[in-house]
């Protein structure tokens, strides 16, 4: 009905449109006006690597300076993930070497003591976008997309024409393999240029990544130096030794603890976050023969009895074949799943940094008067568990009349770019800091001698782009960040109040003390005391003051 | 050399690392510690549609409300591009219908009078990500990635399980085809469920897109209503009729001009923006047999003599085979190209809105005291020409003590989300508005009764994510936006100065007028005038004042 009504309506709109159009086409004869056929000729597939090569800013390669940082970041993230998965305390060396007689060209070498990579996988891991082990697993890790390091290789190749060189040994017995790989952007396939065994590689297992790129080295905010320092702060179990491209001594970030972070366990999706489409795929792919078993197989928090109840609620037989349900009754099953009362998802898939380490980190970084931190209890967005942690350092030698500094972390990785795009910044700005006695202009960060630290840890951090520089504005995440900031803010507020009260108190005392002699004189005149009595009286007053101060 | 030195260094670091690790592994026996082999088993390819399904916020589908807007936006963008390519004045109807007995479910229908789509292409265009005609052409268009509309279909399918329905006729003679298509996310391939010819479609050519999704309808900022209104403003040649899901009358945005915007012409890449990797591919793919001809074939602004010079500068023979150069001397050719003196890229590939239309648009939208606008001359980033346009509306009934509103456009498409991530916002915040007599807090937007409009037009707008909601911070683009804002700012500044001067002026006059009678009395007493003479003198003074006011 409505369709017809509306087509008619469109028809009338069309009529005048057409006539108008005739007029127009008379005015400007456009020989190259496209037709469905001419357009069809131009329509073709776009390879994912062509897409990202043209959109390299999506991957964090929009400027030479950023490209340098992003490359180091992706390599280090991979090393840390690999080491932690293998329960190895990470030792990482990062080198940035200027390429002789080439300006703005660097050779980056990142080496770790991780489990290494089997030869057959090296090509795909480093020479193909969207290939990896983390995308399909619900578990906190730094990498999640299978893009980062291949993207760095692609950028290097794009700007210098040079391949990536990977050297890796995955067993103390085996020899190390050295592979030169390029990425064929038209096909998004690895191109192996050279493969050989090398004798002179580090002892034990490990991987070394080398690549050459057009970049720019600078110190200061969002520099490689800062990234590695902040990484060491959020990962106290890591040792990083770093050689900058300048003639400087190697910087050693030594590990502060021999404890690896608790190992994050992989979980199954939670029914409440699952979309209809995903449910259908899960049912199609699962091994169980019966719906009831299937529900227990594919989801977390679904026990046998719960599965029974869900089937009942959905008016479906527990013994129905999952594939049939997938194609026919998925919708009612989905509704029943969303309505079902279930425990929140398990949270041992997340490894927060923890209050103590956050405080330590802040203390290491800045000299302030107040330090406070909080680790929130886990929450869920789209079925993904996440934990928010926040910390504040206030006062000390921090600049008083500047905007507060915000240090953002996601899964222990410092985020140094796109603050404006980040849910963390939004949450800080939209928190009312005046409540805690802090200045803040409308729509701006608070103005105070303050460093704010926020860590978003999740099995799947929703980043605003593939470069993983900012967290997307999911309402659940925004809310948790604000709650964490408010907790810290309240502590800060009462600290500032106390300080203010004490200051006033002090002023009053100092007045009394200042006028004690006069009081003495007054007493003497009124009570006609002798000088010694006067002094005694005055001293007693002093004592009383002292006492009250101690109280 | 350095490599060895450094492996050694890593070696020592490793030594302690290993021992530490032993200690650690003793403490927490981790049975599921990963090995290179166990990791290899988990490594696999990720289909681009799986990737975007999980990262749907990258495509603008992070909340039901946003999903609704994004879907309408993608459909309308495509319709406008198709019509303009075919030189047809666009007539577009947009309908959002609530799905009966389903909360938060809508059926969206967008229909145009464009050139239509040949049947064979419908599946791929709507059922496959990264497929389209615009990605490989350097020419201003709204769509550029071949993702948008298929992504909307994928989201609809993910949330409702329903396919997309496309009806299209590409020639008045031919019958219209109706196709039901789904996207197979595991393979990123279209799945055609149904294909049929339908008699009762609109007259002439056109395309109708229908899909069902979980969404949320709201009025106000970044609503569908606002998007369509702003689209009509930036595209005065378009007629849009819109039916909201509420029981409201159809909203008609009638076209203000019968003129299509000048047709943007496709250009070849400009040598100065081309990276080494791209140069290699261009040389490999070109048809020319000789280098000299190749350079003229693949690049804009390279004439025969220029090509000669470039070959000479690169110490390469003009008759060398392009493919050979690609594999061997690409690097020196690239340097020569970058060094060559060349005309800036042609700019008829861009169709700005134009000062007049921007002013009109602002006047239509707000009632203000001052309107000013500017269209900058074209500039280039990474070899891509772009044009910045800006406008300001000030005063009138705009709220005086709120932050200025910023309306952002990219290739005539209003950007309603992620302002914080956008180069436009950054440019507005980092412009010093105090210079123009406007209040502004550190790190915040200016506080003033002001609407700022900025349009970024380019053959390739670098968005910060696939959802095309914010422009990336390329320095060249930032600079141009700031220059445009400063031009408008100066006009605003002098307007405010004048207004202030006039106000002072007026105050002075009113004083004089107030005291005219006294002056009269003074004159009378001093000059001993008769009452009539006094009145005459006073009146003359009045006249003089009047005159000076007119001047």
PDB file of N, CA, C and O in Angstrom, chain B residues 345-394:
ATOM      1  N   UNK B 345      48.163  20.477  -9.675  1.00  0.00           N
ATOM      2  CA  UNK B 345      47.198  19.592 -10.329  1.00  0.00           C
ATOM      3  C   UNK B 345      46.003  20.388 -10.862  1.00  0.00           C
ATOM      4  O   UNK B 345      45.665  21.435 -10.323  1.00  0.00           O
ATOM      5  N   UNK B 346      45.356  19.918 -11.958  1.00  0.00           N
ATOM      6  CA  UNK B 346      44.141  20.582 -12.438  1.00  0.00           C
ATOM      7  C   UNK B 346      43.074  20.515 -11.347  1.00  0.00           C
ATOM      8  O   UNK B 346      43.099  19.609 -10.519  1.00  0.00           O
ATOM      9  N   UNK B 347      42.172  21.479 -11.341  1.00  0.00           N
ATOM     10  CA  UNK B 347      41.220  21.550 -10.228  1.00  0.00           C
ATOM     11  C   UNK B 347      39.779  21.419 -10.687  1.00  0.00           C
ATOM     12  O   UNK B 347      38.861  21.552  -9.882  1.00  0.00           O
ATOM     13  N   UNK B 348      39.556  21.138 -12.006  1.00  0.00           N
ATOM     14  CA  UNK B 348      38.168  20.977 -12.442  1.00  0.00           C
ATOM     15  C   UNK B 348      37.647  19.606 -12.023  1.00  0.00           C
ATOM     16  O   UNK B 348      36.573  19.177 -12.414  1.00  0.00           O
ATOM     17  N   UNK B 349      38.458  18.916 -11.185  1.00  0.00           N
ATOM     18  CA  UNK B 349      38.010  17.645 -10.609  1.00  0.00           C
ATOM     19  C   UNK B 349      37.233  17.920  -9.324  1.00  0.00           C
ATOM     20  O   UNK B 349      36.748  17.007  -8.675  1.00  0.00           O
ATOM     21  N   UNK B 350      37.158  19.227  -8.952  1.00  0.00           N
ATOM     22  CA  UNK B 350      36.468  19.602  -7.717  1.00  0.00           C
ATOM     23  C   UNK B 350      35.334  20.569  -8.018  1.00  0.00           C
ATOM     24  O   UNK B 350      35.483  21.449  -8.853  1.00  0.00           O
ATOM     25  N   UNK B 351      34.211  20.384  -7.356  1.00  0.00           N
ATOM     26  CA  UNK B 351      33.060  21.278  -7.526  1.00  0.00           C
ATOM     27  C   UNK B 351      32.676  21.883  -6.178  1.00  0.00           C
ATOM     28  O   UNK B 351      31.875  21.308  -5.437  1.00  0.00           O
ATOM     29  N   UNK B 352      33.264  23.031  -5.826  1.00  0.00           N
ATOM     30  CA  UNK B 352      32.916  23.669  -4.555  1.00  0.00           C
ATOM     31  C   UNK B 352      31.457  24.133  -4.550  1.00  0.00           C
ATOM     32  O   UNK B 352      30.823  24.190  -5.610  1.00  0.00           O
ATOM     33  N   UNK B 353      30.945  24.483  -3.377  1.00  0.00           N
ATOM     34  CA  UNK B 353      29.572  24.987  -3.277  1.00  0.00           C
ATOM     35  C   UNK B 353      29.531  26.432  -3.756  1.00  0.00           C
ATOM     36  O   UNK B 353      28.642  26.835  -4.494  1.00  0.00           O
ATOM     37  N   UNK B 354      30.516  27.231  -3.375  1.00  0.00           N
ATOM     38  CA  UNK B 354      30.577  28.625  -3.802  1.00  0.00           C
ATOM     39  C   UNK B 354      30.061  29.569  -2.724  1.00  0.00           C
ATOM     40  O   UNK B 354      29.095  29.255  -2.029  1.00  0.00           O
ATOM     41  N   UNK B 355      30.729  30.734  -2.613  1.00  0.00           N
ATOM     42  CA  UNK B 355      30.411  31.725  -1.585  1.00  0.00           C
ATOM     43  C   UNK B 355      28.921  32.023  -1.498  1.00  0.00           C
ATOM     44  O   UNK B 355      28.298  31.934  -0.445  1.00  0.00           O
ATOM     45  N   UNK B 356      28.325  32.365  -2.666  1.00  0.00           N
ATOM     46  CA  UNK B 356      26.935  32.824  -2.666  1.00  0.00           C
ATOM     47  C   UNK B 356      26.032  31.774  -2.034  1.00  0.00           C
ATOM     48  O   UNK B 356      25.254  32.060  -1.123  1.00  0.00           O
ATOM     49  N   UNK B 357      26.174  30.527  -2.496  1.00  0.00           N
ATOM     50  CA  UNK B 357      25.284  29.473  -1.993  1.00  0.00           C
ATOM     51  C   UNK B 357      25.516  29.221  -0.503  1.00  0.00           C
ATOM     52  O   UNK B 357      24.578  28.943   0.242  1.00  0.00           O
ATOM     53  N   UNK B 358      26.761  29.362  -0.069  1.00  0.00           N
ATOM     54  CA  UNK B 358      27.028  29.166   1.364  1.00  0.00           C
ATOM     55  C   UNK B 358      26.298  30.249   2.161  1.00  0.00           C
ATOM     56  O   UNK B 358      25.591  29.963   3.133  1.00  0.00           O
ATOM     57  N   UNK B 359      26.416  31.507   1.697  1.00  0.00           N
ATOM     58  CA  UNK B 359      25.720  32.610   2.381  1.00  0.00           C
ATOM     59  C   UNK B 359      24.220  32.343   2.397  1.00  0.00           C
ATOM     60  O   UNK B 359      23.580  32.368   3.443  1.00  0.00           O
ATOM     61  N   UNK B 360      23.670  32.024   1.221  1.00  0.00           N
ATOM     62  CA  UNK B 360      22.227  31.724   1.135  1.00  0.00           C
ATOM     63  C   UNK B 360      21.861  30.664   2.159  1.00  0.00           C
ATOM     64  O   UNK B 360      20.929  30.815   2.939  1.00  0.00           O
ATOM     65  N   UNK B 361      22.650  29.593   2.144  1.00  0.00           N
ATOM     66  CA  UNK B 361      22.362  28.480   3.034  1.00  0.00           C
ATOM     67  C   UNK B 361      22.323  28.937   4.490  1.00  0.00           C
ATOM     68  O   UNK B 361      21.357  28.665   5.211  1.00  0.00           O
ATOM     69  N   UNK B 362      23.340  29.694   4.885  1.00  0.00           N
ATOM     70  CA  UNK B 362      23.395  30.170   6.280  1.00  0.00           C
ATOM     71  C   UNK B 362      22.188  31.049   6.572  1.00  0.00           C
ATOM     72  O   UNK B 362      21.543  30.921   7.610  1.00  0.00           O
ATOM     73  N   UNK B 363      21.848  31.927   5.616  1.00  0.00           N
ATOM     74  CA  UNK B 363      20.714  32.840   5.844  1.00  0.00           C
ATOM     75  C   UNK B 363      19.435  32.048   6.004  1.00  0.00           C
ATOM     76  O   UNK B 363      18.583  32.356   6.838  1.00  0.00           O
ATOM     77  N   UNK B 364      19.313  30.969   5.198  1.00  0.00           N
ATOM     78  CA  UNK B 364      18.106  30.136   5.300  1.00  0.00           C
ATOM     79  C   UNK B 364      18.038  29.522   6.698  1.00  0.00           C
ATOM     80  O   UNK B 364      16.990  29.419   7.308  1.00  0.00           O
ATOM     81  N   UNK B 365      19.208  29.147   7.223  1.00  0.00           N
ATOM     82  CA  UNK B 365      19.221  28.363   8.461  1.00  0.00           C
ATOM     83  C   UNK B 365      19.070  29.237   9.709  1.00  0.00           C
ATOM     84  O   UNK B 365      18.311  28.905  10.603  1.00  0.00           O
ATOM     85  N   UNK B 366      19.802  30.339   9.781  1.00  0.00           N
ATOM     86  CA  UNK B 366      19.770  31.160  10.997  1.00  0.00           C
ATOM     87  C   UNK B 366      19.461  32.614  10.683  1.00  0.00           C
ATOM     88  O   UNK B 366      19.742  33.097   9.596  1.00  0.00           O
ATOM     89  N   UNK B 367      18.897  33.298  11.710  1.00  0.00           N
ATOM     90  CA  UNK B 367      18.618  34.728  11.594  1.00  0.00           C
ATOM     91  C   UNK B 367      19.723  35.450  12.367  1.00  0.00           C
ATOM     92  O   UNK B 367      19.745  35.432  13.589  1.00  0.00           O
ATOM     93  N   UNK B 368      20.689  36.014  11.628  1.00  0.00           N
ATOM     94  CA  UNK B 368      21.856  36.626  12.283  1.00  0.00           C
ATOM     95  C   UNK B 368      22.077  38.044  11.776  1.00  0.00           C
ATOM     96  O   UNK B 368      21.409  38.496  10.848  1.00  0.00           O
ATOM     97  N   UNK B 369      23.047  38.765  12.385  1.00  0.00           N
ATOM     98  CA  UNK B 369      23.330  40.157  11.989  1.00  0.00           C
ATOM     99  C   UNK B 369      24.393  40.211  10.906  1.00  0.00           C
ATOM    100  O   UNK B 369      24.372  41.089  10.047  1.00  0.00           O
ATOM    101  N   UNK B 370      25.360  39.296  10.967  1.00  0.00           N
ATOM    102  CA  UNK B 370      26.440  39.302   9.980  1.00  0.00           C
ATOM    103  C   UNK B 370      26.572  37.925   9.320  1.00  0.00           C
ATOM    104  O   UNK B 370      26.502  36.903   9.991  1.00  0.00           O
ATOM    105  N   UNK B 371      26.699  37.933   8.012  1.00  0.00           N
ATOM    106  CA  UNK B 371      26.985  36.699   7.277  1.00  0.00           C
ATOM    107  C   UNK B 371      28.225  36.928   6.425  1.00  0.00           C
ATOM    108  O   UNK B 371      28.321  37.949   5.739  1.00  0.00           O
ATOM    109  N   UNK B 372      29.190  36.021   6.496  1.00  0.00           N
ATOM    110  CA  UNK B 372      30.364  36.139   5.632  1.00  0.00           C
ATOM    111  C   UNK B 372      30.822  34.744   5.215  1.00  0.00           C
ATOM    112  O   UNK B 372      30.655  33.786   5.968  1.00  0.00           O
ATOM    113  N   UNK B 373      31.360  34.647   4.005  1.00  0.00           N
ATOM    114  CA  UNK B 373      31.795  33.343   3.509  1.00  0.00           C
ATOM    115  C   UNK B 373      32.990  33.515   2.578  1.00  0.00           C
ATOM    116  O   UNK B 373      33.223  34.603   2.049  1.00  0.00           O
ATOM    117  N   UNK B 374      33.755  32.438   2.402  1.00  0.00           N
ATOM    118  CA  UNK B 374      34.915  32.483   1.522  1.00  0.00           C
ATOM    119  C   UNK B 374      35.140  31.110   0.887  1.00  0.00           C
ATOM    120  O   UNK B 374      34.883  30.090   1.512  1.00  0.00           O
ATOM    121  N   UNK B 375      35.554  31.101  -0.381  1.00  0.00           N
ATOM    122  CA  UNK B 375      35.990  29.879  -1.054  1.00  0.00           C
ATOM    123  C   UNK B 375      37.466  30.034  -1.363  1.00  0.00           C
ATOM    124  O   UNK B 375      37.846  30.947  -2.093  1.00  0.00           O
ATOM    125  N   UNK B 376      38.317  29.200  -0.765  1.00  0.00           N
ATOM    126  CA  UNK B 376      39.761  29.314  -0.967  1.00  0.00           C
ATOM    127  C   UNK B 376      40.146  28.805  -2.356  1.00  0.00           C
ATOM    128  O   UNK B 376      39.392  28.074  -2.990  1.00  0.00           O
ATOM    129  N   UNK B 377      41.329  29.207  -2.810  1.00  0.00           N
ATOM    130  CA  UNK B 377      41.830  28.631  -4.059  1.00  0.00           C
ATOM    131  C   UNK B 377      42.318  27.215  -3.748  1.00  0.00           C
ATOM    132  O   UNK B 377      42.699  26.921  -2.617  1.00  0.00           O
ATOM    133  N   UNK B 378      42.307  26.312  -4.738  1.00  0.00           N
ATOM    134  CA  UNK B 378      42.647  24.905  -4.481  1.00  0.00           C
ATOM    135  C   UNK B 378      44.058  24.724  -3.928  1.00  0.00           C
ATOM    136  O   UNK B 378      44.952  25.494  -4.239  1.00  0.00           O
ATOM    137  N   UNK B 379      44.223  23.730  -3.089  1.00  0.00           N
ATOM    138  CA  UNK B 379      45.543  23.340  -2.568  1.00  0.00           C
ATOM    139  C   UNK B 379      45.691  21.826  -2.755  1.00  0.00           C
ATOM    140  O   UNK B 379      44.779  21.182  -3.295  1.00  0.00           O
ATOM    141  N   UNK B 380      46.823  21.270  -2.321  1.00  0.00           N
ATOM    142  CA  UNK B 380      47.108  19.860  -2.573  1.00  0.00           C
ATOM    143  C   UNK B 380      47.650  19.168  -1.330  1.00  0.00           C
ATOM    144  O   UNK B 380      48.463  19.743  -0.613  1.00  0.00           O
ATOM    145  N   UNK B 381      47.154  17.967  -1.022  1.00  0.00           N
ATOM    146  CA  UNK B 381      47.798  17.122   0.002  1.00  0.00           C
ATOM    147  C   UNK B 381      48.029  15.759  -0.633  1.00  0.00           C
ATOM    148  O   UNK B 381      47.178  15.270  -1.385  1.00  0.00           O
ATOM    149  N   UNK B 382      49.185  15.179  -0.376  1.00  0.00           N
ATOM    150  CA  UNK B 382      49.533  13.866  -0.963  1.00  0.00           C
ATOM    151  C   UNK B 382      49.111  13.781  -2.435  1.00  0.00           C
ATOM    152  O   UNK B 382      48.585  12.759  -2.878  1.00  0.00           O
ATOM    153  N   UNK B 383      49.252  14.882  -3.168  1.00  0.00           N
ATOM    154  CA  UNK B 383      48.933  14.851  -4.593  1.00  0.00           C
ATOM    155  C   UNK B 383      47.456  14.999  -4.909  1.00  0.00           C
ATOM    156  O   UNK B 383      47.063  15.058  -6.065  1.00  0.00           O
ATOM    157  N   UNK B 384      46.615  15.068  -3.873  1.00  0.00           N
ATOM    158  CA  UNK B 384      45.183  15.212  -4.095  1.00  0.00           C
ATOM    159  C   UNK B 384      44.759  16.673  -3.974  1.00  0.00           C
ATOM    160  O   UNK B 384      44.913  17.271  -2.918  1.00  0.00           O
ATOM    161  N   UNK B 385      44.182  17.259  -5.053  1.00  0.00           N
ATOM    162  CA  UNK B 385      43.682  18.631  -4.948  1.00  0.00           C
ATOM    163  C   UNK B 385      42.494  18.695  -3.993  1.00  0.00           C
ATOM    164  O   UNK B 385      41.733  17.736  -3.893  1.00  0.00           O
ATOM    165  N   UNK B 386      42.405  19.810  -3.266  1.00  0.00           N
ATOM    166  CA  UNK B 386      41.228  20.022  -2.421  1.00  0.00           C
ATOM    167  C   UNK B 386      40.958  21.511  -2.289  1.00  0.00           C
ATOM    168  O   UNK B 386      41.846  22.329  -2.514  1.00  0.00           O
ATOM    169  N   UNK B 387      39.699  21.842  -1.971  1.00  0.00           N
ATOM    170  CA  UNK B 387      39.278  23.233  -1.800  1.00  0.00           C
ATOM    171  C   UNK B 387      38.566  23.362  -0.459  1.00  0.00           C
ATOM    172  O   UNK B 387      37.751  22.515  -0.106  1.00  0.00           O
ATOM    173  N   UNK B 388      38.920  24.413   0.290  1.00  0.00           N
ATOM    174  CA  UNK B 388      38.241  24.679   1.564  1.00  0.00           C
ATOM    175  C   UNK B 388      37.311  25.870   1.407  1.00  0.00           C
ATOM    176  O   UNK B 388      37.686  26.880   0.819  1.00  0.00           O
ATOM    177  N   UNK B 389      36.089  25.740   1.917  1.00  0.00           N
ATOM    178  CA  UNK B 389      35.138  26.840   1.949  1.00  0.00           C
ATOM    179  C   UNK B 389      34.683  27.019   3.390  1.00  0.00           C
ATOM    180  O   UNK B 389      34.556  26.044   4.123  1.00  0.00           O
ATOM    181  N   UNK B 390      34.477  28.282   3.773  1.00  0.00           N
ATOM    182  CA  UNK B 390      34.021  28.535   5.138  1.00  0.00           C
ATOM    183  C   UNK B 390      33.019  29.677   5.154  1.00  0.00           C
ATOM    184  O   UNK B 390      33.031  30.537   4.274  1.00  0.00           O
ATOM    185  N   UNK B 391      32.135  29.657   6.136  1.00  0.00           N
ATOM    186  CA  UNK B 391      31.165  30.738   6.312  1.00  0.00           C
ATOM    187  C   UNK B 391      30.895  30.954   7.790  1.00  0.00           C
ATOM    188  O   UNK B 391      31.040  30.024   8.586  1.00  0.00           O
ATOM    189  N   UNK B 392      30.541  32.192   8.134  1.00  0.00           N
ATOM    190  CA  UNK B 392      30.186  32.502   9.518  1.00  0.00           C
ATOM    191  C   UNK B 392      28.897  33.306   9.559  1.00  0.00           C
ATOM    192  O   UNK B 392      28.705  34.216   8.745  1.00  0.00           O
ATOM    193  N   UNK B 393      27.991  32.911  10.457  1.00  0.00           N
ATOM    194  CA  UNK B 393      26.808  33.728  10.758  1.00  0.00           C
ATOM    195  C   UNK B 393      26.942  34.165  12.211  1.00  0.00           C
ATOM    196  O   UNK B 393      27.232  33.338  13.081  1.00  0.00           O
ATOM    197  N   UNK B 394      26.763  35.500  12.463  1.00  0.00           N
ATOM    198  CA  UNK B 394      26.991  36.011  13.817  1.00  0.00           C
ATOM    199  C   UNK B 394      25.819  36.855  14.302  1.00  0.00           C
ATOM    200  O   UNK B 394      25.221  37.611  13.532  1.00  0.00           O
TER     201      UNK B 394
END
